[in-house]
mmCIF file of C-alpha atoms in Angstrom:
data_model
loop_
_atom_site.group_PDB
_atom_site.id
_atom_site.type_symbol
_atom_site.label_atom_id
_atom_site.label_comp_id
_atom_site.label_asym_id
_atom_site.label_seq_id
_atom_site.Cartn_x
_atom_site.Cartn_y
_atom_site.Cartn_z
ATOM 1 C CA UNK L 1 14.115 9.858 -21.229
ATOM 2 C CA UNK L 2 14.734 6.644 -22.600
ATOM 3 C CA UNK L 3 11.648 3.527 -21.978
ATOM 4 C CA UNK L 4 13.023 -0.081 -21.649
ATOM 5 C CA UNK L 5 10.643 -2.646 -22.288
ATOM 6 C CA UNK L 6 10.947 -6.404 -22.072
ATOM 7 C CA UNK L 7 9.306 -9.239 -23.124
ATOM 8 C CA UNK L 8 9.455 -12.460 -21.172
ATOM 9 C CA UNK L 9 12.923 -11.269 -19.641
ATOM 10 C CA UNK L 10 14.298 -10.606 -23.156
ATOM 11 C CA UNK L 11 14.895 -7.147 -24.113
ATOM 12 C CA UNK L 12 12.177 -5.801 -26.960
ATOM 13 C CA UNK L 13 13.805 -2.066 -27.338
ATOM 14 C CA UNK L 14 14.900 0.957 -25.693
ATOM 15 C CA UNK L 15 13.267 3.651 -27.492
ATOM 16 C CA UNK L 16 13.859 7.229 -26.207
ATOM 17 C CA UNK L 17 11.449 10.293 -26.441
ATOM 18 C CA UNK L 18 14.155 12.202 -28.169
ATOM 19 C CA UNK L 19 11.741 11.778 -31.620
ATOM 20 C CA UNK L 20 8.226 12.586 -29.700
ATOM 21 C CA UNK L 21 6.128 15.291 -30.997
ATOM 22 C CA UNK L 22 5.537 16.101 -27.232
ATOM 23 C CA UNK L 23 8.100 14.756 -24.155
ATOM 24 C CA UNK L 24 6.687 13.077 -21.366
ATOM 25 C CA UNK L 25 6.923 16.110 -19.434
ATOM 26 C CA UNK L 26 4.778 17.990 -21.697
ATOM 27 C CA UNK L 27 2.622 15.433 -21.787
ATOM 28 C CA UNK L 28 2.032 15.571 -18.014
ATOM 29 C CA UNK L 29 1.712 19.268 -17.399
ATOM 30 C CA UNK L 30 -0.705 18.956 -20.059
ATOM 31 C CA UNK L 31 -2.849 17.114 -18.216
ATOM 32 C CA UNK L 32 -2.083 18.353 -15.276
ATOM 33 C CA UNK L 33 -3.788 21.509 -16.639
ATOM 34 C CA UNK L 34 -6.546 19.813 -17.038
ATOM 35 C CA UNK L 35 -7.675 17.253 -14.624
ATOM 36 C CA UNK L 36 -6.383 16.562 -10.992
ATOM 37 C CA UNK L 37 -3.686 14.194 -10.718
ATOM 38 C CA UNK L 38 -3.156 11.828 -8.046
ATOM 39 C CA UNK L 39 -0.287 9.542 -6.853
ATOM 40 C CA UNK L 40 -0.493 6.495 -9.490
ATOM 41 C CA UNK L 41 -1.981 8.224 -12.088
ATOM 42 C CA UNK L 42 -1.229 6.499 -15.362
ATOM 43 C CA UNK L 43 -0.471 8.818 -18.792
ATOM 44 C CA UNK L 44 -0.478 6.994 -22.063
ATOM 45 C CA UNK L 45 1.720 8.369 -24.430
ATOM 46 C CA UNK L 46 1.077 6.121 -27.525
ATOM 47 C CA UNK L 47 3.722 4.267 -28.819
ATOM 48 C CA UNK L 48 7.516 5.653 -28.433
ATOM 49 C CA UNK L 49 9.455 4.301 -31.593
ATOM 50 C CA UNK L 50 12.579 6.129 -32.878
ATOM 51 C CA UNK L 51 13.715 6.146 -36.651
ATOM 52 C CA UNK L 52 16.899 4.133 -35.634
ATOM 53 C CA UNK L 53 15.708 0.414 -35.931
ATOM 54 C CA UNK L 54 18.335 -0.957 -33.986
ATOM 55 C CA UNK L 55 16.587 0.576 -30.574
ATOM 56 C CA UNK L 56 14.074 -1.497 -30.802
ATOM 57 C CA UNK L 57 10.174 -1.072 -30.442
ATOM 58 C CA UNK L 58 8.313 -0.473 -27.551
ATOM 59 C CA UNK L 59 4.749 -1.925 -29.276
ATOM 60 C CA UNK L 60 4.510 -5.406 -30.633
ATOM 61 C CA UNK L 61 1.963 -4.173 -33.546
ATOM 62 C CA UNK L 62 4.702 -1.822 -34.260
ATOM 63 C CA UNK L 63 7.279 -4.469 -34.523
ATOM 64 C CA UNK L 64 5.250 -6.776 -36.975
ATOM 65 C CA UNK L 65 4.183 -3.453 -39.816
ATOM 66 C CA UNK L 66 8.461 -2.552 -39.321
ATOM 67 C CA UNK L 67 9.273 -6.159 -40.101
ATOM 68 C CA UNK L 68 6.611 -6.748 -43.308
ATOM 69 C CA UNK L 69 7.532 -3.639 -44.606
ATOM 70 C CA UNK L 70 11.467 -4.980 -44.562
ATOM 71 C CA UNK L 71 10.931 -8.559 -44.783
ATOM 72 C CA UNK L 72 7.199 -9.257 -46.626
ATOM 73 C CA UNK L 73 5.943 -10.723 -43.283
ATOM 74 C CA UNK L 74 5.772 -10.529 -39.711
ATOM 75 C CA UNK L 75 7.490 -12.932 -37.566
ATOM 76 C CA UNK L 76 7.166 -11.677 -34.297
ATOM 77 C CA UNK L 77 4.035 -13.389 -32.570
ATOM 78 C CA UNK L 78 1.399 -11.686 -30.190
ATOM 79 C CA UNK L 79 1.953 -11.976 -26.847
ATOM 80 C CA UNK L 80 0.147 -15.794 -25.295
ATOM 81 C CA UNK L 81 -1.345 -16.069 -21.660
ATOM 82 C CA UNK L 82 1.495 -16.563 -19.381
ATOM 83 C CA UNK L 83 3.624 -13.755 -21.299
ATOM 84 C CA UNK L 84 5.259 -11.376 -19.400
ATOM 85 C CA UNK L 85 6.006 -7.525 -20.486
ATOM 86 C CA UNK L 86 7.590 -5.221 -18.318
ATOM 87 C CA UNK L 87 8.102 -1.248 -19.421
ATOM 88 C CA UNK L 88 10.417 1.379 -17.399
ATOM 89 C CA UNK L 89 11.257 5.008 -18.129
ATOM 90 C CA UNK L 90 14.931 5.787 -17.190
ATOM 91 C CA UNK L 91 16.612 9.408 -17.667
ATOM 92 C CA UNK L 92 20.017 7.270 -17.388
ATOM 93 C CA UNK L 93 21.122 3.892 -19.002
ATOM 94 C CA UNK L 94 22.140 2.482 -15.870
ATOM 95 C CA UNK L 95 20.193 4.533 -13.464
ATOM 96 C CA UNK L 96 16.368 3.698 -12.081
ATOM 97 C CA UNK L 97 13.697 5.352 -13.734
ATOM 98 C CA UNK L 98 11.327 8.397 -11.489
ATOM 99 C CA UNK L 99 7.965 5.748 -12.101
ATOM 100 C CA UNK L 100 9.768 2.700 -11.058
ATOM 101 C CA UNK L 101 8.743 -0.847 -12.989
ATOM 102 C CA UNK L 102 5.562 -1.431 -14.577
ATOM 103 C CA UNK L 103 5.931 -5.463 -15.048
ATOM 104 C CA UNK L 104 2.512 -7.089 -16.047
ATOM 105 C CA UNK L 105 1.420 -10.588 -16.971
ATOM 106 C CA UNK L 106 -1.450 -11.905 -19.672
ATOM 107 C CA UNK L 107 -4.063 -14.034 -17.752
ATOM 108 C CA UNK L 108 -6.749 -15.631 -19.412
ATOM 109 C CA UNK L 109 -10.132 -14.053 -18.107
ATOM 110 C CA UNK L 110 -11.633 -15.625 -15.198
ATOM 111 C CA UNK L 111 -8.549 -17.631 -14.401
ATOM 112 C CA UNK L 112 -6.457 -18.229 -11.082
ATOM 113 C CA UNK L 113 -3.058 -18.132 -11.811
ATOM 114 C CA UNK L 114 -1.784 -16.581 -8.165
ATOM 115 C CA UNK L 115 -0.006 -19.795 -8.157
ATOM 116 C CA UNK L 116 2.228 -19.258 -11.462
ATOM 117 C CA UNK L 117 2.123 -15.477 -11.858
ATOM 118 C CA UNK L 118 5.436 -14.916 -9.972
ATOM 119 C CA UNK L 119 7.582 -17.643 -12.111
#
C-alpha cells in the first residue's frame, strides 16, 4: 500500500509500506486483538519512509534530518497556520485508497477561520 501525502496541494512523497517492519494490515489486526474497533478508528503507524529518496517523505521532521545529513542544513520549513496537509493510503497509483482522504488544516488555537478553511 502506497501513502500519498501533500502539502499545500504540492506533492511531499509517496512512500509505500513495502520497507515497514509491520504492514498496515498487521498493524490493524494487532489492535484489533486488543481493543474494540469502531468505524473511524484512527491507527498511527509512525512515519512510512522508504530507502529510495526520490519517493519522498511522508513526515516533515523526516525531511529536514534527510536533507542536513545530504546538504549540512535543512531547508524545508515547518508547516505555518493556514498550511494544508492531506495524507491517503492507495493499494493502486491511480486507484482510491480503502480510508478515503484525510486532508487537515493548521489553525491557530482559539481562532475562527470557518471563513478561510475551505480556500
Amino acid at each position: 500500500m502506497n501513502l500519498h501525502v501533500s502539502w499545500n496541494g504540492k506533492w511531499f512523497g509517496h512512500p509505500h509500506g513495502s520497507e515497514m517492519n509491520f504492514s498496515f494490515g498487521e498493524l490493524i489486526a494487532h489492535a484489533a486483538k486488543t481493543r474494540k474497533l469502531s468505524a473511524g478508528t484512527i491507527i498511527g503507524s509512525g512515519t512510512v519512509s522508504n530507502a529510495a529518496r526520490a519517493i519522498g517523505s511522508a513526515c516533515i521532521a523526516e525531511r529536514r534530518v534527510i536533507e542536513m545529513i545530504d546538504n549540512g542544513a535543512a531547508s524545508t520549513r515547518f508547516m505555518n497556520f493556514g498550511d494544508r496537509v492531506s495524507m491517503e493510503a492507495r493499494f493502486q497509483e491511480d486507484a482510491p485508497g480503502p480510508f478515503g482522504v484525510i486532508d487537515q488544516q493548521v489553525w491557530r488555537a482559539g481562532s475562527d477561520q470557518r471563513a478561510t478553511r475551505d480556500k
